[in-house]
Tab-separated table of C-alpha atoms in Angstrom:
chain	number	residue	atom	x	y	z
L	1	MET	CA	104.142	81.652	115.730
L	2	GLU	CA	101.048	82.120	113.657
L	3	LEU	CA	102.595	83.692	110.613
L	4	GLU	CA	106.006	81.877	110.733
L	5	ASN	CA	107.885	81.889	107.334
L	6	ARG	CA	105.068	83.727	105.512
L	7	VAL	CA	106.185	86.738	103.500
L	8	ALA	CA	104.526	90.113	104.031
L	9	ILE	CA	104.952	93.480	102.260
L	10	VAL	CA	104.138	96.545	104.277
L	11	THR	CA	104.052	100.009	102.755
L	12	GLY	CA	104.567	103.142	104.922
L	13	ALA	CA	106.650	100.885	107.161
L	14	ALA	CA	109.140	103.278	108.707
L	15	ALA	CA	106.937	105.031	111.408
L	16	GLY	CA	103.593	105.235	113.043
L	17	ILE	CA	100.996	102.613	112.338
L	18	GLY	CA	103.251	100.993	109.684
L	19	ARG	CA	106.074	100.421	112.165
L	20	ALA	CA	103.584	98.951	114.703
L	21	ILE	CA	102.313	96.656	112.068
L	22	VAL	CA	105.828	95.584	111.187
L	23	ASP	CA	106.610	94.845	114.870
L	24	ARG	CA	103.496	92.712	115.189
L	25	LEU	CA	104.343	90.775	112.035
L	26	ALA	CA	107.881	90.172	113.202
L	27	ARG	CA	106.684	88.823	116.507
L	28	ALA	CA	104.360	86.493	114.565
L	29	GLY	CA	107.237	85.028	112.667
L	30	ALA	CA	106.733	86.645	109.220
L	31	ARG	CA	109.540	87.544	106.817
L	32	LEU	CA	109.217	91.141	105.902
L	33	ALA	CA	109.603	93.285	102.683
L	34	LEU	CA	109.330	96.992	103.955
L	35	VAL	CA	108.470	99.800	101.591
L	36	ASP	CA	108.931	103.580	102.470
L	37	ARG	CA	110.395	106.555	100.814
L	38	ASP	CA	112.182	107.525	104.078
L	39	ALA	CA	115.505	105.889	103.358
L	40	GLU	CA	117.072	106.689	106.780
L	41	GLY	CA	113.986	105.586	108.798
L	42	LEU	CA	113.703	102.445	106.739
L	43	ALA	CA	117.413	101.630	107.279
L	44	ARG	CA	117.099	102.052	111.142
L	45	LEU	CA	114.078	99.871	111.225
L	46	ALA	CA	115.678	97.162	109.075
L	47	ALA	CA	118.733	97.256	111.365
L	48	ALA	CA	116.646	96.891	114.483
L	49	LEU	CA	114.780	93.927	112.906
L	50	GLU	CA	117.879	92.198	111.832
L	51	GLY	CA	119.088	92.485	115.414
L	52	ARG	CA	116.026	90.420	116.320
L	53	ARG	CA	117.001	87.910	113.630
L	54	VAL	CA	114.046	88.904	111.457
L	55	ASP	CA	114.512	88.142	107.725
L	56	VAL	CA	113.897	91.583	106.231
L	57	LEU	CA	114.201	93.373	102.869
L	58	PRO	CA	114.153	97.235	103.004
L	59	LEU	CA	112.822	98.752	99.740
L	60	VAL	CA	112.992	102.518	99.271
L	61	ALA	CA	110.184	103.525	96.937
L	62	ASP	CA	107.496	106.211	96.536
L	63	VAL	CA	104.151	104.491	96.415
L	64	ALA	CA	102.760	107.329	94.311
L	65	ARG	CA	105.024	106.317	91.515
L	66	GLU	CA	103.584	103.387	89.720
L	67	GLU	CA	106.835	101.793	88.400
L	68	GLU	CA	108.546	102.167	91.819
L	69	MET	CA	105.706	100.407	93.631
L	70	ALA	CA	105.358	97.660	91.037
L	71	THR	CA	109.126	97.126	91.066
L	72	ALA	CA	109.186	96.783	94.926
L	73	ILE	CA	106.487	94.210	94.810
L	74	ARG	CA	108.425	92.165	92.187
L	75	GLU	CA	111.753	92.502	94.097
L	76	ALA	CA	110.058	91.175	97.245
L	77	ARG	CA	108.865	88.080	95.399
L	78	THR	CA	112.270	87.575	93.812
L	79	ARG	CA	114.100	87.938	97.199
L	80	PHE	CA	111.958	85.590	99.257
L	81	GLY	CA	110.574	83.264	96.518
L	82	GLN	CA	106.903	83.831	97.618
L	83	LEU	CA	104.409	86.466	98.663
L	84	ASP	CA	101.661	85.697	101.111
L	85	MET	CA	100.494	88.994	102.640
L	86	VAL	CA	100.275	92.726	101.785
L	87	VAL	CA	99.483	95.646	104.098
L	88	ASN	CA	98.796	98.814	102.157
L	89	ASN	CA	99.352	101.346	104.853
L	90	ALA	CA	101.078	104.237	103.204
L	91	GLY	CA	99.031	107.411	103.190
L	92	VAL	CA	98.978	111.273	103.351
L	93	GLY	CA	96.356	113.737	104.656
L	94	VAL	CA	95.365	117.365	104.861
L	95	GLU	CA	92.742	119.062	106.998
L	96	LYS	CA	91.470	122.510	105.997
L	97	PRO	CA	88.239	124.047	104.944
L	98	LEU	CA	86.569	122.788	101.731
L	99	LEU	CA	86.922	126.077	99.887
L	100	ASP	CA	90.713	126.153	100.728
L	101	HIS	CA	91.250	122.835	98.888
L	102	ASP	CA	92.597	122.827	95.376
L	103	LEU	CA	93.104	120.097	92.777
L	104	ASP	CA	96.649	119.594	93.797
L	105	ASP	CA	95.521	118.460	97.277
L	106	PHE	CA	93.359	115.851	95.587
L	107	ARG	CA	96.085	114.768	93.253
L	108	ARG	CA	98.654	114.371	95.913
L	109	ILE	CA	96.372	112.501	98.348
L	110	PHE	CA	94.778	110.255	95.799
L	111	ALA	CA	98.174	109.403	94.274
L	112	VAL	CA	99.306	107.922	97.510
L	113	ASN	CA	96.074	106.734	99.327
L	114	LEU	CA	94.359	105.145	96.343
L	115	PHE	CA	96.409	104.907	93.099
L	116	GLY	CA	99.583	103.561	94.944
L	117	LEU	CA	97.528	101.236	96.971
L	118	PHE	CA	95.815	99.905	93.780
L	119	VAL	CA	99.152	99.276	92.091
L	120	ALA	CA	100.412	97.294	95.035
L	121	LEU	CA	97.155	95.289	95.310
L	122	ARG	CA	97.153	94.512	91.619
L	123	GLU	CA	100.750	93.483	91.326
L	124	ALA	CA	100.615	91.383	94.500
L	125	ALA	CA	97.396	89.662	93.408
L	126	ARG	CA	98.957	88.883	90.037
L	127	ILE	CA	101.882	87.185	91.707
L	128	MET	CA	99.773	85.284	94.221
L	129	ILE	CA	97.526	83.913	91.418
L	130	ALA	CA	100.583	82.969	89.279
L	131	ASP	CA	102.113	81.101	92.352
L	132	GLY	CA	98.804	79.575	93.481
L	133	THR	CA	99.129	81.386	96.802
L	134	ARG	CA	96.017	81.675	99.022
L	135	GLY	CA	97.054	85.254	100.078
L	136	ALA	CA	95.655	87.971	102.299
L	137	ILE	CA	95.662	91.683	101.610
L	138	VAL	CA	94.871	94.405	104.185
L	139	ASN	CA	94.164	98.068	103.230
L	140	VAL	CA	94.380	100.809	105.764
L	141	ALA	CA	91.409	102.994	105.362
L	142	SER	CA	89.904	105.420	107.931
L	143	VAL	CA	86.645	106.279	109.623
L	144	ALA	CA	86.828	109.397	107.477
L	145	GLY	CA	86.045	107.076	104.572
L	146	LEU	CA	82.820	105.820	106.215
L	147	ARG	CA	81.034	109.252	106.364
L	148	GLY	CA	81.687	112.971	105.532
L	149	SER	CA	84.255	114.520	107.762
L	150	VAL	CA	84.552	118.268	107.916
L	151	GLY	CA	87.938	119.579	106.815
L	152	ARG	CA	88.768	116.479	104.854
L	153	ALA	CA	87.360	117.074	101.382
L	154	ALA	CA	90.236	115.193	99.740
L	155	TYR	CA	91.364	112.742	102.486
L	156	GLY	CA	87.862	111.349	103.195
L	157	PRO	CA	86.871	110.531	99.697
L	158	SER	CA	90.345	108.906	99.105
L	159	LYS	CA	89.692	106.621	102.063
L	160	ALA	CA	86.126	105.946	100.960
L	161	ALA	CA	87.506	104.845	97.573
L	162	VAL	CA	89.879	102.503	99.423
L	163	ILE	CA	86.941	100.893	101.188
L	164	ASN	CA	85.045	100.452	97.834
L	165	LEU	CA	88.114	99.118	96.119
L	166	THR	CA	88.602	96.651	99.013
L	167	GLN	CA	85.181	95.244	98.496
L	168	VAL	CA	85.542	94.971	94.707
L	169	ALA	CA	88.819	93.215	95.094
L	170	ALA	CA	87.486	90.846	97.771
L	171	VAL	CA	84.678	89.699	95.478
L	172	GLU	CA	86.824	89.343	92.355
L	173	LEU	CA	89.805	87.631	94.088
L	174	ALA	CA	87.786	85.327	96.345
L	175	PRO	CA	87.578	82.567	93.737
L	176	ARG	CA	91.391	82.715	93.374
L	177	GLY	CA	91.835	82.115	97.128
L	178	ILE	CA	92.855	85.699	98.032
L	179	ARG	CA	91.220	87.511	100.868
L	180	VAL	CA	91.040	91.336	100.888
L	181	ASN	CA	89.976	93.366	103.877
L	182	ALA	CA	90.436	96.895	105.322
L	183	VAL	CA	90.824	98.475	108.677
L	184	ALA	CA	89.362	101.895	109.479
L	185	PRO	CA	91.237	103.596	112.220
L	186	GLY	CA	89.700	106.558	114.165
L	187	PRO	CA	91.723	108.940	116.194
L	188	ILE	CA	95.201	107.310	116.598
L	189	ALA	CA	98.146	108.954	118.304
L	190	THR	CA	100.402	109.343	115.226
L	191	ALA	CA	102.571	112.219	114.066
L	192	MET	CA	100.075	112.836	111.255
L	193	VAL	CA	97.110	113.133	113.584
L	194	GLN	CA	99.098	115.415	115.854
L	195	VAL	CA	99.235	117.775	112.987
L	196	MET	CA	95.798	117.350	111.656
L	197	HIS	CA	94.102	117.472	115.074
L	198	ARG	CA	95.100	121.064	116.115
L	199	PRO	CA	95.281	121.935	119.758
L	200	GLU	CA	92.015	123.858	119.634
L	201	THR	CA	90.133	120.730	118.506
L	202	ARG	CA	91.963	118.015	120.364
L	203	ALA	CA	89.763	118.199	123.549
L	204	ALA	CA	86.688	117.973	121.336
L	205	TRP	CA	87.998	114.858	119.640
L	206	LEU	CA	88.630	113.216	122.930
L	207	ARG	CA	85.139	113.942	124.187
L	208	GLN	CA	83.805	112.189	121.120
L	209	VAL	CA	85.667	108.933	121.799
L	210	PRO	CA	83.646	106.844	124.295
L	211	GLN	CA	86.834	105.133	125.595
L	212	GLY	CA	88.196	108.598	126.344
L	213	ARG	CA	91.549	108.366	124.652
L	214	TYR	CA	93.297	108.294	121.322
L	215	GLY	CA	94.189	104.879	120.121
L	216	GLU	CA	97.699	103.611	119.852
L	217	PRO	CA	99.349	102.415	116.589
L	218	ASP	CA	99.499	98.914	118.093
L	219	ASP	CA	95.694	98.924	118.424
L	220	VAL	CA	95.460	99.071	114.563
L	221	ALA	CA	98.415	96.659	114.125
L	222	ALA	CA	96.645	94.101	116.187
L	223	ALA	CA	93.529	94.291	113.817
L	224	VAL	CA	95.700	94.051	110.778
L	225	VAL	CA	97.490	90.895	112.004
L	226	TYR	CA	94.169	89.298	112.819
L	227	LEU	CA	92.843	89.892	109.315
L	228	LEU	CA	96.018	88.463	107.851
L	229	GLY	CA	95.927	85.297	110.019
L	230	ASP	CA	94.056	81.993	109.657
L	231	GLY	CA	91.622	83.057	112.364
L	232	ALA	CA	90.138	85.316	109.667
L	233	ARG	CA	90.142	82.713	106.933
L	234	PHE	CA	86.323	83.203	106.326
L	235	VAL	CA	86.557	86.978	106.454
L	236	THR	CA	86.854	88.953	103.192
L	237	GLY	CA	85.443	92.308	101.966
L	238	HIS	CA	85.233	93.405	105.635
L	239	VAL	CA	85.980	96.846	107.108
L	240	LEU	CA	87.164	96.563	110.675
L	241	VAL	CA	86.745	99.772	112.552
L	242	VAL	CA	89.360	100.519	115.159
L	243	ASP	CA	88.278	103.742	116.950
L	244	GLY	CA	87.244	103.297	120.583
L	245	GLY	CA	83.621	103.814	119.554
L	246	PHE	CA	84.197	107.111	117.726
L	247	ALA	CA	82.166	106.247	114.660
L	248	ALA	CA	79.308	104.788	116.576
L	249	ALA	CA	78.989	107.983	118.719
L	250	GLY	CA	78.863	110.309	115.691
L	251	MET	CA	80.721	113.597	115.135
L	252	LEU	CA	80.092	116.548	117.559
L	253	TYR	CA	79.278	119.835	115.890
L	254	ASP	CA	81.928	121.679	117.901
L	255	ILE	CA	84.699	119.576	116.220
L	256	ALA	CA	83.180	120.352	112.813
L	257	ALA	CA	82.755	124.038	113.452
L	258	THR	CA	86.179	124.591	114.824
L	259	ALA	CA	87.780	122.692	111.953
L	260	ALA	CA	85.794	124.561	109.325
L	261	ALA	CA	86.811	127.894	110.789
L	262	GLY	CA	90.386	127.092	111.570
L	263	SER	CA	93.601	127.685	109.689
L	264	PRO	CA	94.694	125.003	107.204
L	265	ALA	CA	96.759	122.203	108.703
L	266	ASP	CA	98.602	119.941	106.336
L	267	GLY	CA	99.377	116.547	107.865
L	268	ARG	CA	101.959	114.862	105.584
L	269	LYS	CA	103.315	111.511	106.552
L	270	GLY	CA	104.668	110.265	103.314
L	271	GLU	CA	104.670	106.493	103.573
L	272	ARG	CA	104.229	106.420	107.255
L	273	GLY	CA	100.750	105.122	107.959
L	274	SER	CA	97.220	106.397	108.553
């Protein structure tokens, strides 16, 4: 198993893309520290993993709270005695017209998508450097962070900032043996996307994906595990797009127009993936 006995922390682990990442890491032999604010969902996931004889540590924490996130990182290092990999997956989103956004939308989304991610990255990197670990960090961004996306005035910029932070961290941490990359999912069949992509826009989204379908959480998980593994040992500062060709095709106007004219849809997923 490629990642046998390595220790990984995954935020937003209890559902969606996060859960798919956890499953892939478990199959690769990793020991797992799982962070989520959904205590019940986290407990169910941990029990299922223990039934598969996976060494797992569930950590209930809100990534938007700096001390909770920093404490979770330190607890994982204490429990396992090492820290090799971090997956910053937790995120929230909202889709509604620009003029319906307010600063609270920005504060809430940036607190999770960027600030919490930064705290996890910083604390993990400090531990890796102190331990002399050649670690790997993967941040879950979005194709919405690669270009303007109508209806996502707060979400898109938060993910663009994740991509920029990934590149900064990759350059600064490379001399210390730490790789930092990102994945940018497109339309993925998660609970959050089901809320953000309203029924009246869903057909237009599908027409814009050359592969003709929404991706599955495991599609993203496979990309994440690749970036964590030794096969990507010379890859850092990279953004791996996982979108069935969506970004390459460009956005259709009918999606944008429908989204801009539609009623607000708030897709909250707490710490449950992108």
